[in-house]
N, CA, C and O atoms as a Maestro MAE file, in Angstrom:
{
 s_m_m2io_version
 :::
 2.0.0
}

f_m_ct {
 s_m_title
 :::
 protein
 m_atom[320] {
  # First column is atom index #
  i_m_mmod_type
  r_m_x_coord
  r_m_y_coord
  r_m_z_coord
  i_m_residue_number
  s_m_chain_name
  s_m_pdb_residue_name
  s_m_pdb_atom_name
  i_m_atomic_number
  :::
  1 25 19.132 -22.524 21.509 1 A "MET " " N  " 7
  2 3 19.769 -21.588 22.793 1 A "MET " " CA " 6
  3 2 18.176 -21.437 22.871 1 A "MET " " C  " 6
  4 15 17.380 -21.076 22.004 1 A "MET " " O  " 8
  5 25 17.961 -21.865 24.305 2 A "ALA " " N  " 7
  6 3 16.869 -20.533 24.538 2 A "ALA " " CA " 6
  7 2 16.123 -19.957 24.758 2 A "ALA " " C  " 6
  8 15 15.618 -20.356 25.807 2 A "ALA " " O  " 8
  9 25 15.396 -18.707 24.187 3 A "GLY " " N  " 7
  10 3 14.764 -18.302 24.357 3 A "GLY " " CA " 6
  11 2 15.744 -17.039 23.625 3 A "GLY " " C  " 6
  12 15 16.257 -15.982 23.995 3 A "GLY " " O  " 8
  13 25 15.662 -17.792 22.451 4 A "ALA " " N  " 7
  14 3 16.385 -16.477 21.951 4 A "ALA " " CA " 6
  15 2 15.124 -15.870 20.527 4 A "ALA " " C  " 6
  16 15 14.262 -16.407 19.831 4 A "ALA " " O  " 8
  17 25 15.681 -14.528 20.689 5 A "VAL " " N  " 7
  18 3 14.233 -13.960 19.548 5 A "VAL " " CA " 6
  19 2 15.854 -13.527 18.562 5 A "VAL " " C  " 6
  20 15 17.046 -13.271 18.727 5 A "VAL " " O  " 8
  21 25 14.146 -13.789 16.850 6 A "GLU " " N  " 7
  22 3 14.924 -12.644 15.879 6 A "GLU " " CA " 6
  23 2 14.205 -11.028 15.605 6 A "GLU " " C  " 6
  24 15 13.132 -10.782 15.054 6 A "GLU " " O  " 8
  25 25 15.332 -9.944 16.270 7 A "LEU " " N  " 7
  26 3 15.417 -8.759 16.724 7 A "LEU " " CA " 6
  27 2 14.429 -8.399 14.682 7 A "LEU " " C  " 6
  28 15 13.302 -7.938 14.503 7 A "LEU " " O  " 8
  29 25 15.338 -8.796 13.723 8 A "ALA " " N  " 7
  30 3 14.940 -8.104 13.080 8 A "ALA " " CA " 6
  31 2 14.516 -8.246 12.243 8 A "ALA " " C  " 6
  32 15 15.133 -8.398 11.189 8 A "ALA " " O  " 8
  33 25 12.647 -8.263 12.426 9 A "ALA " " N  " 7
  34 3 11.190 -8.104 11.890 9 A "ALA " " CA " 6
  35 2 11.227 -6.966 12.923 9 A "ALA " " C  " 6
  36 15 10.295 -6.272 12.518 9 A "ALA " " O  " 8
  37 25 11.693 -6.378 13.941 10 A "VAL " " N  " 7
  38 3 11.690 -6.294 15.139 10 A "VAL " " CA " 6
  39 2 12.149 -4.026 14.525 10 A "VAL " " C  " 6
  40 15 11.815 -2.855 14.703 10 A "VAL " " O  " 8
  41 25 12.930 -4.793 13.920 11 A "LYS " " N  " 7
  42 3 14.282 -3.797 13.848 11 A "LYS " " CA " 6
  43 2 13.785 -3.536 11.777 11 A "LYS " " C  " 6
  44 15 13.831 -2.378 11.362 11 A "LYS " " O  " 8
  45 25 13.485 -4.377 11.036 12 A "ALA " " N  " 7
  46 3 12.091 -3.843 9.732 12 A "ALA " " CA " 6
  47 2 11.336 -2.853 10.209 12 A "ALA " " C  " 6
  48 15 11.186 -1.656 9.961 12 A "ALA " " O  " 8
  49 25 10.983 -3.484 10.809 13 A "ARG " " N  " 7
  50 3 9.414 -2.739 11.236 13 A "ARG " " CA " 6
  51 2 9.054 -1.105 11.859 13 A "ARG " " C  " 6
  52 15 8.060 -0.441 11.565 13 A "ARG " " O  " 8
  53 25 10.383 -0.626 12.969 14 A "SER " " N  " 7
  54 3 10.711 0.165 12.982 14 A "SER " " CA " 6
  55 2 11.127 1.354 12.422 14 A "SER " " C  " 6
  56 15 10.923 2.527 12.736 14 A "SER " " O  " 8
  57 25 11.991 0.625 11.183 15 A "ASP " " N  " 7
  58 3 12.218 1.391 9.653 15 A "ASP " " CA " 6
  59 2 11.705 1.789 8.659 15 A "ASP " " C  " 6
  60 15 11.911 2.653 7.806 15 A "ASP " " O  " 8
  61 25 10.466 0.469 9.045 16 A "ALA " " N  " 7
  62 3 9.233 1.382 8.626 16 A "ALA " " CA " 6
  63 2 8.373 2.385 8.005 16 A "ALA " " C  " 6
  64 15 7.992 3.073 7.057 16 A "ALA " " O  " 8
  65 25 8.325 1.830 9.651 17 A "ALA " " N  " 7
  66 3 7.537 3.309 10.459 17 A "ALA " " CA " 6
  67 2 8.333 4.148 10.629 17 A "ALA " " C  " 6
  68 15 7.922 5.300 10.487 17 A "ALA " " O  " 8
  69 25 9.639 3.970 10.962 18 A "ALA " " N  " 7
  70 3 10.039 5.857 10.231 18 A "ALA " " CA " 6
  71 2 10.119 6.853 9.355 18 A "ALA " " C  " 6
  72 15 9.954 8.071 9.424 18 A "ALA " " O  " 8
  73 25 10.579 5.640 8.007 19 A "ARG " " N  " 7
  74 3 10.474 6.200 6.283 19 A "ARG " " CA " 6
  75 2 9.372 6.253 6.182 19 A "ARG " " C  " 6
  76 15 8.982 6.959 5.252 19 A "ARG " " O  " 8
  77 25 8.138 5.463 7.178 20 A "ALA " " N  " 7
  78 3 6.555 6.549 6.976 20 A "ALA " " CA " 6
  79 2 7.131 8.207 7.171 20 A "ALA " " C  " 6
  80 15 7.361 9.228 6.523 20 A "ALA " " O  " 8
  81 25 7.173 7.628 8.593 21 A "ALA " " N  " 7
  82 3 6.798 9.294 9.073 21 A "ALA " " CA " 6
  83 2 7.521 10.452 7.516 21 A "ALA " " C  " 6
  84 15 6.961 11.045 6.593 21 A "ALA " " O  " 8
  85 25 9.189 10.268 8.002 22 A "GLU " " N  " 7
  86 3 9.523 11.320 7.245 22 A "GLU " " CA " 6
  87 2 8.922 11.666 4.935 22 A "GLU " " C  " 6
  88 15 9.185 12.594 4.171 22 A "GLU " " O  " 8
  89 25 8.153 10.424 4.752 23 A "ALA " " N  " 7
  90 3 7.266 10.101 3.555 23 A "ALA " " CA " 6
  91 2 6.296 11.354 3.780 23 A "ALA " " C  " 6
  92 15 5.755 11.530 4.872 23 A "ALA " " O  " 8
  93 25 6.105 12.212 2.700 24 A "PRO " " N  " 7
  94 3 4.618 12.275 2.522 24 A "PRO " " CA " 6
  95 2 3.452 12.043 2.980 24 A "PRO " " C  " 6
  96 15 3.377 11.013 3.651 24 A "PRO " " O  " 8
  97 25 1.918 13.012 2.779 25 A "ALA " " N  " 7
  98 3 1.339 12.069 3.453 25 A "ALA " " CA " 6
  99 2 1.013 11.973 1.949 25 A "ALA " " C  " 6
  100 15 1.832 12.698 1.385 25 A "ALA " " O  " 8
  101 25 0.045 11.311 0.882 26 A "PRO " " N  " 7
  102 3 -0.440 11.313 0.151 26 A "PRO " " CA " 6
  103 2 -1.885 12.322 -0.671 26 A "PRO " " C  " 6
  104 15 -3.079 12.066 -0.514 26 A "PRO " " O  " 8
  105 25 -1.195 13.684 -1.692 27 A "ALA " " N  " 7
  106 3 -2.473 14.590 -2.049 27 A "ALA " " CA " 6
  107 2 -4.166 14.015 -1.618 27 A "ALA " " C  " 6
  108 15 -4.136 12.785 -1.660 27 A "ALA " " O  " 8
  109 25 -5.288 14.412 -1.310 28 A "ALA " " N  " 7
  110 3 -6.440 14.585 -1.604 28 A "ALA " " CA " 6
  111 2 -6.017 13.817 -2.915 28 A "ALA " " C  " 6
  112 15 -4.949 13.713 -3.518 28 A "ALA " " O  " 8
  113 25 -7.563 13.212 -3.154 29 A "GLY " " N  " 7
  114 3 -7.377 13.143 -4.514 29 A "GLY " " CA " 6
  115 2 -6.762 11.950 -4.744 29 A "GLY " " C  " 6
  116 15 -7.469 11.062 -5.220 29 A "GLY " " O  " 8
  117 25 -5.657 11.721 -4.529 30 A "HIS " " N  " 7
  118 3 -4.379 10.934 -5.059 30 A "HIS " " CA " 6
  119 2 -4.719 9.462 -4.401 30 A "HIS " " C  " 6
  120 15 -3.660 8.834 -4.421 30 A "HIS " " O  " 8
  121 25 -5.600 8.783 -3.916 31 A "TYR " " N  " 7
  122 3 -5.443 7.570 -3.302 31 A "TYR " " CA " 6
  123 2 -5.582 6.292 -3.633 31 A "TYR " " C  " 6
  124 15 -5.582 5.308 -2.893 31 A "TYR " " O  " 8
  125 25 -5.777 6.406 -5.547 32 A "VAL " " N  " 7
  126 3 -4.736 5.254 -6.021 32 A "VAL " " CA " 6
  127 2 -4.076 5.218 -6.803 32 A "VAL " " C  " 6
  128 15 -4.119 5.957 -7.787 32 A "VAL " " O  " 8
  129 25 -3.443 4.532 -6.640 33 A "LEU " " N  " 7
  130 3 -1.883 4.186 -7.599 33 A "LEU " " CA " 6
  131 2 -1.626 2.821 -8.012 33 A "LEU " " C  " 6
  132 15 -1.765 1.734 -7.452 33 A "LEU " " O  " 8
  133 25 -1.044 3.332 -9.608 34 A "ASP " " N  " 7
  134 3 -0.083 1.731 -10.326 34 A "ASP " " CA " 6
  135 2 0.704 2.221 -9.469 34 A "ASP " " C  " 6
  136 15 0.865 3.411 -9.200 34 A "ASP " " O  " 8
  137 25 1.520 0.757 -8.748 35 A "VAL " " N  " 7
  138 3 2.210 0.453 -7.768 35 A "VAL " " CA " 6
  139 2 3.754 -0.069 -9.040 35 A "VAL " " C  " 6
  140 15 3.998 -0.160 -10.243 35 A "VAL " " O  " 8
  141 25 4.104 -0.177 -8.305 36 A "THR " " N  " 7
  142 3 5.655 -1.504 -9.559 36 A "THR " " CA " 6
  143 2 6.307 -2.390 -8.971 36 A "THR " " C  " 6
  144 15 5.435 -2.557 -8.118 36 A "THR " " O  " 8
  145 25 7.071 -3.099 -8.684 37 A "GLU " " N  " 7
  146 3 8.091 -3.791 -7.757 37 A "GLU " " CA " 6
  147 2 9.123 -2.980 -7.496 37 A "GLU " " C  " 6
  148 15 9.989 -3.584 -6.864 37 A "GLU " " O  " 8
  149 25 9.565 -1.146 -7.864 38 A "ALA " " N  " 7
  150 3 10.334 -0.572 -7.465 38 A "ALA " " CA " 6
  151 2 10.352 -0.232 -6.812 38 A "ALA " " C  " 6
  152 15 11.267 -0.390 -6.004 38 A "ALA " " O  " 8
  153 25 8.499 1.144 -6.479 39 A "SER " " N  " 7
  154 3 7.901 1.217 -5.436 39 A "SER " " CA " 6
  155 2 7.257 1.000 -4.753 39 A "SER " " C  " 6
  156 15 6.821 1.933 -4.078 39 A "SER " " O  " 8
  157 25 6.717 -0.573 -4.452 40 A "PHE " " N  " 7
  158 3 6.281 -1.242 -3.463 40 A "PHE " " CA " 6
  159 2 6.575 -0.603 -2.277 40 A "PHE " " C  " 6
  160 15 5.768 0.029 -1.595 40 A "PHE " " O  " 8
  161 25 8.098 -0.829 -1.973 41 A "GLN " " N  " 7
  162 3 8.716 -1.048 -0.252 41 A "GLN " " CA " 6
  163 2 7.604 0.386 -0.081 41 A "GLN " " C  " 6
  164 15 6.636 0.265 0.669 41 A "GLN " " O  " 8
  165 25 7.805 1.521 -0.724 42 A "ALA " " N  " 7
  166 3 7.375 3.172 -0.165 42 A "ALA " " CA " 6
  167 2 6.272 3.197 0.115 42 A "ALA " " C  " 6
  168 15 5.899 3.429 1.265 42 A "ALA " " O  " 8
  169 25 5.120 2.859 -1.311 43 A "GLU " " N  " 7
  170 3 3.633 3.366 -1.880 43 A "GLU " " CA " 6
  171 2 2.979 2.379 -0.565 43 A "GLU " " C  " 6
  172 15 2.396 2.814 0.429 43 A "GLU " " O  " 8
  173 25 3.280 0.884 -0.906 44 A "VAL " " N  " 7
  174 3 2.963 0.015 -0.283 44 A "VAL " " CA " 6
  175 2 2.529 -0.556 1.606 44 A "VAL " " C  " 6
  176 15 1.697 -0.370 2.493 44 A "VAL " " O  " 8
  177 25 4.331 -1.655 1.166 45 A "LEU " " N  " 7
  178 3 4.715 -1.129 3.260 45 A "LEU " " CA " 6
  179 2 5.102 -0.255 3.235 45 A "LEU " " C  " 6
  180 15 5.774 -0.416 2.216 45 A "LEU " " O  " 8
  181 25 5.426 1.328 3.710 46 A "ASP " " N  " 7
  182 3 5.718 2.466 4.321 46 A "ASP " " CA " 6
  183 2 4.728 2.644 4.320 46 A "ASP " " C  " 6
  184 15 4.271 2.064 5.305 46 A "ASP " " O  " 8
  185 25 3.565 3.393 3.516 47 A "ARG " " N  " 7
  186 3 2.634 3.814 3.528 47 A "ARG " " CA " 6
  187 2 1.937 3.768 4.218 47 A "ARG " " C  " 6
  188 15 1.468 4.752 4.790 47 A "ARG " " O  " 8
  189 25 1.427 1.903 4.526 48 A "SER " " N  " 7
  190 3 0.266 1.463 4.956 48 A "SER " " CA " 6
  191 2 0.359 2.351 7.156 48 A "SER " " C  " 6
  192 15 -0.520 2.621 7.974 48 A "SER " " O  " 8
  193 25 1.898 2.461 7.174 49 A "PHE " " N  " 7
  194 3 2.154 3.501 8.754 49 A "PHE " " CA " 6
  195 2 1.306 4.261 9.217 49 A "PHE " " C  " 6
  196 15 0.889 4.367 10.371 49 A "PHE " " O  " 8
  197 25 0.847 5.216 7.591 50 A "GLN " " N  " 7
  198 3 0.373 6.269 8.128 50 A "GLN " " CA " 6
  199 2 -1.708 5.935 7.805 50 A "GLN " " C  " 6
  200 15 -2.789 5.992 8.392 50 A "GLN " " O  " 8
  201 25 -1.165 5.635 6.622 51 A "VAL " " N  " 7
  202 3 -3.384 4.988 6.215 51 A "VAL " " CA " 6
  203 2 -3.475 4.003 5.736 51 A "VAL " " C  " 6
  204 15 -2.592 3.268 5.295 51 A "VAL " " O  " 8
  205 25 -4.911 3.840 5.781 52 A "PRO " " N  " 7
  206 3 -4.780 2.351 5.458 52 A "PRO " " CA " 6
  207 2 -4.392 1.635 3.974 52 A "PRO " " C  " 6
  208 15 -3.844 2.539 3.343 52 A "PRO " " O  " 8
  209 25 -4.419 0.762 3.370 53 A "VAL " " N  " 7
  210 3 -3.885 0.379 2.197 53 A "VAL " " CA " 6
  211 2 -4.847 -1.345 1.887 53 A "VAL " " C  " 6
  212 15 -5.026 -2.374 2.538 53 A "VAL " " O  " 8
  213 25 -5.301 -0.751 0.337 54 A "LEU " " N  " 7
  214 3 -6.266 -1.805 0.116 54 A "LEU " " CA " 6
  215 2 -5.566 -1.431 -1.229 54 A "LEU " " C  " 6
  216 15 -5.583 -0.428 -1.942 54 A "LEU " " O  " 8
  217 25 -4.494 -3.517 -1.330 55 A "LEU " " N  " 7
  218 3 -3.115 -4.163 -2.418 55 A "LEU " " CA " 6
  219 2 -4.835 -4.697 -3.364 55 A "LEU " " C  " 6
  220 15 -5.906 -5.230 -3.074 55 A "LEU " " O  " 8
  221 25 -4.276 -4.230 -4.339 56 A "SER " " N  " 7
  222 3 -5.834 -5.563 -5.087 56 A "SER " " CA " 6
  223 2 -4.636 -5.695 -6.694 56 A "SER " " C  " 6
  224 15 -4.046 -4.970 -7.495 56 A "SER " " O  " 8
  225 25 -4.824 -6.901 -6.424 57 A "LEU " " N  " 7
  226 3 -3.950 -7.463 -8.348 57 A "LEU " " CA " 6
  227 2 -5.345 -8.016 -8.826 57 A "LEU " " C  " 6
  228 15 -6.368 -8.617 -8.498 57 A "LEU " " O  " 8
  229 25 -4.662 -7.392 -9.824 58 A "TRP " " N  " 7
  230 3 -5.564 -7.714 -11.081 58 A "TRP " " CA " 6
  231 2 -5.591 -8.489 -11.837 58 A "TRP " " C  " 6
  232 15 -4.674 -9.156 -11.358 58 A "TRP " " O  " 8
  233 25 -6.041 -9.335 -13.172 59 A "SER " " N  " 7
  234 3 -5.682 -9.004 -14.163 59 A "SER " " CA " 6
  235 2 -6.571 -8.332 -15.438 59 A "SER " " C  " 6
  236 15 -7.741 -7.953 -15.478 59 A "SER " " O  " 8
  237 25 -4.952 -8.361 -16.991 60 A "ALA " " N  " 7
  238 3 -6.405 -6.880 -17.890 60 A "ALA " " CA " 6
  239 2 -8.036 -8.126 -17.870 60 A "ALA " " C  " 6
  240 15 -9.183 -8.022 -17.437 60 A "ALA " " O  " 8
  241 25 -7.239 -9.219 -18.608 61 A "ARG " " N  " 7
  242 3 -7.523 -10.610 -18.370 61 A "ARG " " CA " 6
  243 2 -9.289 -10.980 -17.875 61 A "ARG " " C  " 6
  244 15 -9.934 -12.007 -18.085 61 A "ARG " " O  " 8
  245 25 -9.488 -10.363 -17.531 62 A "SER " " N  " 7
  246 3 -10.861 -11.059 -16.267 62 A "SER " " CA " 6
  247 2 -11.872 -9.216 -16.438 62 A "SER " " C  " 6
  248 15 -11.331 -8.116 -16.547 62 A "SER " " O  " 8
  249 25 -12.872 -9.410 -16.413 63 A "ALA " " N  " 7
  250 3 -13.534 -7.600 -16.811 63 A "ALA " " CA " 6
  251 2 -14.648 -8.182 -15.682 63 A "ALA " " C  " 6
  252 15 -15.719 -7.575 -15.657 63 A "ALA " " O  " 8
  253 25 -14.420 -9.712 -14.417 64 A "ALA " " N  " 7
  254 3 -14.756 -9.083 -13.204 64 A "ALA " " CA " 6
  255 2 -13.764 -8.093 -11.911 64 A "ALA " " C  " 6
  256 15 -14.066 -7.546 -10.850 64 A "ALA " " O  " 8
  257 25 -12.195 -8.287 -12.886 65 A "SER " " N  " 7
  258 3 -11.013 -7.436 -12.052 65 A "SER " " CA " 6
  259 2 -11.269 -6.236 -12.238 65 A "SER " " C  " 6
  260 15 -11.322 -5.347 -11.387 65 A "SER " " O  " 8
  261 25 -11.529 -6.125 -13.958 66 A "ASP " " N  " 7
  262 3 -11.835 -4.953 -13.677 66 A "ASP " " CA " 6
  263 2 -13.167 -4.238 -13.616 66 A "ASP " " C  " 6
  264 15 -13.322 -3.155 -14.180 66 A "ASP " " O  " 8
  265 25 -14.017 -4.768 -13.014 67 A "GLN " " N  " 7
  266 3 -15.069 -3.497 -12.644 67 A "GLN " " CA " 6
  267 2 -14.608 -3.514 -10.998 67 A "GLN " " C  " 6
  268 15 -14.160 -2.483 -10.495 67 A "GLN " " O  " 8
  269 25 -14.724 -4.495 -10.374 68 A "LEU " " N  " 7
  270 3 -14.196 -4.265 -9.190 68 A "LEU " " CA " 6
  271 2 -13.199 -3.464 -8.847 68 A "LEU " " C  " 6
  272 15 -13.647 -2.633 -8.058 68 A "LEU " " O  " 8
  273 25 -11.620 -3.230 -9.123 69 A "ASN " " N  " 7
  274 3 -10.724 -1.517 -9.440 69 A "ASN " " CA " 6
  275 2 -12.073 -0.717 -9.780 69 A "ASN " " C  " 6
  276 15 -12.307 0.066 -8.860 69 A "ASN " " O  " 8
  277 25 -13.245 -0.640 -11.016 70 A "ALA " " N  " 7
  278 3 -13.907 0.518 -11.280 70 A "ALA " " CA " 6
  279 2 -14.150 0.762 -9.963 70 A "ALA " " C  " 6
  280 15 -13.591 1.754 -9.495 70 A "ALA " " O  " 8
  281 25 -15.129 -0.162 -8.947 71 A "THR " " N  " 7
  282 3 -15.975 0.045 -8.188 71 A "THR " " CA " 6
  283 2 -14.508 0.476 -5.981 71 A "THR " " C  " 6
  284 15 -14.703 1.020 -4.893 71 A "THR " " O  " 8
  285 25 -13.619 -0.076 -6.512 72 A "LEU " " N  " 7
  286 3 -12.677 0.974 -6.061 72 A "LEU " " CA " 6
  287 2 -12.750 1.252 -5.737 72 A "LEU " " C  " 6
  288 15 -13.121 1.197 -4.564 72 A "LEU " " O  " 8
  289 25 -12.289 2.394 -6.843 73 A "GLU " " N  " 7
  290 3 -11.379 3.383 -6.778 73 A "GLU " " CA " 6
  291 2 -12.695 4.555 -6.836 73 A "GLU " " C  " 6
  292 15 -12.586 5.498 -6.053 73 A "GLU " " O  " 8
  293 25 -13.905 4.515 -7.726 74 A "GLN " " N  " 7
  294 3 -15.182 5.590 -7.298 74 A "GLN " " CA " 6
  295 2 -16.074 5.157 -5.456 74 A "GLN " " C  " 6
  296 15 -16.936 5.888 -4.967 74 A "GLN " " O  " 8
  297 25 -15.673 4.149 -4.935 75 A "LEU " " N  " 7
  298 3 -15.698 4.165 -3.209 75 A "LEU " " CA " 6
  299 2 -14.075 5.139 -2.278 75 A "LEU " " C  " 6
  300 15 -14.154 5.705 -1.188 75 A "LEU " " O  " 8
  301 25 -13.128 5.063 -2.929 76 A "THR " " N  " 7
  302 3 -11.867 5.785 -2.557 76 A "THR " " CA " 6
  303 2 -12.319 7.446 -3.050 76 A "THR " " C  " 6
  304 15 -12.555 8.495 -2.449 76 A "THR " " O  " 8
  305 25 -12.304 7.245 -3.705 77 A "THR " " N  " 7
  306 3 -12.468 8.717 -4.330 77 A "THR " " CA " 6
  307 2 -13.720 9.504 -3.378 77 A "THR " " C  " 6
  308 15 -13.489 10.278 -2.449 77 A "THR " " O  " 8
  309 25 -14.948 9.132 -3.815 78 A "GLN " " N  " 7
  310 3 -16.439 9.703 -2.708 78 A "GLN " " CA " 6
  311 2 -15.992 9.767 -1.453 78 A "GLN " " C  " 6
  312 15 -16.110 10.819 -0.825 78 A "GLN " " O  " 8
  313 25 -15.208 8.267 -0.700 79 A "GLN " " N  " 7
  314 3 -15.176 8.659 0.454 79 A "GLN " " CA " 6
  315 2 -13.554 9.702 1.835 79 A "GLN " " C  " 6
  316 15 -13.272 9.885 3.020 79 A "GLN " " O  " 8
  317 25 -12.834 10.159 -0.317 80 A "GLY " " N  " 7
  318 3 -11.048 10.259 0.304 80 A "GLY " " CA " 6
  319 2 -10.983 10.173 1.639 80 A "GLY " " C  " 6
  320 15 -9.892 10.221 2.208 80 A "GLY " " O  " 8
  :::
 }
 m_bond[319] {
  # First column is bond index #
  i_m_from
  i_m_to
  i_m_order
  :::
  1 1 2 1
  2 2 3 1
  3 3 4 2
  4 3 5 1
  5 5 6 1
  6 6 7 1
  7 7 8 2
  8 7 9 1
  9 9 10 1
  10 10 11 1
  11 11 12 2
  12 11 13 1
  13 13 14 1
  14 14 15 1
  15 15 16 2
  16 15 17 1
  17 17 18 1
  18 18 19 1
  19 19 20 2
  20 19 21 1
  21 21 22 1
  22 22 23 1
  23 23 24 2
  24 23 25 1
  25 25 26 1
  26 26 27 1
  27 27 28 2
  28 27 29 1
  29 29 30 1
  30 30 31 1
  31 31 32 2
  32 31 33 1
  33 33 34 1
  34 34 35 1
  35 35 36 2
  36 35 37 1
  37 37 38 1
  38 38 39 1
  39 39 40 2
  40 39 41 1
  41 41 42 1
  42 42 43 1
  43 43 44 2
  44 43 45 1
  45 45 46 1
  46 46 47 1
  47 47 48 2
  48 47 49 1
  49 49 50 1
  50 50 51 1
  51 51 52 2
  52 51 53 1
  53 53 54 1
  54 54 55 1
  55 55 56 2
  56 55 57 1
  57 57 58 1
  58 58 59 1
  59 59 60 2
  60 59 61 1
  61 61 62 1
  62 62 63 1
  63 63 64 2
  64 63 65 1
  65 65 66 1
  66 66 67 1
  67 67 68 2
  68 67 69 1
  69 69 70 1
  70 70 71 1
  71 71 72 2
  72 71 73 1
  73 73 74 1
  74 74 75 1
  75 75 76 2
  76 75 77 1
  77 77 78 1
  78 78 79 1
  79 79 80 2
  80 79 81 1
  81 81 82 1
  82 82 83 1
  83 83 84 2
  84 83 85 1
  85 85 86 1
  86 86 87 1
  87 87 88 2
  88 87 89 1
  89 89 90 1
  90 90 91 1
  91 91 92 2
  92 91 93 1
  93 93 94 1
  94 94 95 1
  95 95 96 2
  96 95 97 1
  97 97 98 1
  98 98 99 1
  99 99 100 2
  100 99 101 1
  101 101 102 1
  102 102 103 1
  103 103 104 2
  104 103 105 1
  105 105 106 1
  106 106 107 1
  107 107 108 2
  108 107 109 1
  109 109 110 1
  110 110 111 1
  111 111 112 2
  112 111 113 1
  113 113 114 1
  114 114 115 1
  115 115 116 2
  116 115 117 1
  117 117 118 1
  118 118 119 1
  119 119 120 2
  120 119 121 1
  121 121 122 1
  122 122 123 1
  123 123 124 2
  124 123 125 1
  125 125 126 1
  126 126 127 1
  127 127 128 2
  128 127 129 1
  129 129 130 1
  130 130 131 1
  131 131 132 2
  132 131 133 1
  133 133 134 1
  134 134 135 1
  135 135 136 2
  136 135 137 1
  137 137 138 1
  138 138 139 1
  139 139 140 2
  140 139 141 1
  141 141 142 1
  142 142 143 1
  143 143 144 2
  144 143 145 1
  145 145 146 1
  146 146 147 1
  147 147 148 2
  148 147 149 1
  149 149 150 1
  150 150 151 1
  151 151 152 2
  152 151 153 1
  153 153 154 1
  154 154 155 1
  155 155 156 2
  156 155 157 1
  157 157 158 1
  158 158 159 1
  159 159 160 2
  160 159 161 1
  161 161 162 1
  162 162 163 1
  163 163 164 2
  164 163 165 1
  165 165 166 1
  166 166 167 1
  167 167 168 2
  168 167 169 1
  169 169 170 1
  170 170 171 1
  171 171 172 2
  172 171 173 1
  173 173 174 1
  174 174 175 1
  175 175 176 2
  176 175 177 1
  177 177 178 1
  178 178 179 1
  179 179 180 2
  180 179 181 1
  181 181 182 1
  182 182 183 1
  183 183 184 2
  184 183 185 1
  185 185 186 1
  186 186 187 1
  187 187 188 2
  188 187 189 1
  189 189 190 1
  190 190 191 1
  191 191 192 2
  192 191 193 1
  193 193 194 1
  194 194 195 1
  195 195 196 2
  196 195 197 1
  197 197 198 1
  198 198 199 1
  199 199 200 2
  200 199 201 1
  201 201 202 1
  202 202 203 1
  203 203 204 2
  204 203 205 1
  205 205 206 1
  206 206 207 1
  207 207 208 2
  208 207 209 1
  209 209 210 1
  210 210 211 1
  211 211 212 2
  212 211 213 1
  213 213 214 1
  214 214 215 1
  215 215 216 2
  216 215 217 1
  217 217 218 1
  218 218 219 1
  219 219 220 2
  220 219 221 1
  221 221 222 1
  222 222 223 1
  223 223 224 2
  224 223 225 1
  225 225 226 1
  226 226 227 1
  227 227 228 2
  228 227 229 1
  229 229 230 1
  230 230 231 1
  231 231 232 2
  232 231 233 1
  233 233 234 1
  234 234 235 1
  235 235 236 2
  236 235 237 1
  237 237 238 1
  238 238 239 1
  239 239 240 2
  240 239 241 1
  241 241 242 1
  242 242 243 1
  243 243 244 2
  244 243 245 1
  245 245 246 1
  246 246 247 1
  247 247 248 2
  248 247 249 1
  249 249 250 1
  250 250 251 1
  251 251 252 2
  252 251 253 1
  253 253 254 1
  254 254 255 1
  255 255 256 2
  256 255 257 1
  257 257 258 1
  258 258 259 1
  259 259 260 2
  260 259 261 1
  261 261 262 1
  262 262 263 1
  263 263 264 2
  264 263 265 1
  265 265 266 1
  266 266 267 1
  267 267 268 2
  268 267 269 1
  269 269 270 1
  270 270 271 1
  271 271 272 2
  272 271 273 1
  273 273 274 1
  274 274 275 1
  275 275 276 2
  276 275 277 1
  277 277 278 1
  278 278 279 1
  279 279 280 2
  280 279 281 1
  281 281 282 1
  282 282 283 1
  283 283 284 2
  284 283 285 1
  285 285 286 1
  286 286 287 1
  287 287 288 2
  288 287 289 1
  289 289 290 1
  290 290 291 1
  291 291 292 2
  292 291 293 1
  293 293 294 1
  294 294 295 1
  295 295 296 2
  296 295 297 1
  297 297 298 1
  298 298 299 1
  299 299 300 2
  300 299 301 1
  301 301 302 1
  302 302 303 1
  303 303 304 2
  304 303 305 1
  305 305 306 1
  306 306 307 1
  307 307 308 2
  308 307 309 1
  309 309 310 1
  310 310 311 1
  311 311 312 2
  312 311 313 1
  313 313 314 1
  314 314 315 1
  315 315 316 2
  316 315 317 1
  317 317 318 1
  318 318 319 1
  319 319 320 2
  :::
 }
}
C-alpha cells in the first residue's frame, strides 16, 4: 500500500501526553528517583512530557557510576 502511515506511535505519544497532564508534577526537592520496571512508564516516559528527564543506568560494582550519580544528584538538587 503506497503512502500508508502507521499511526500507533502518534496515538501512543498522545496517550502518554494525556497521562502526563493528569499526573501531578514532582514536588520540589524530589527530582531524583529510583525507578523500577513497574514505574518506568509513569516516572520516566510520561514525566518527560512535563519536565526534562535524565536517566542514569548504573552498576553498584562501578565506583565511577556511584560518583557520577552523586554528582548528578547534587547538581539536580542545587538547580531544582
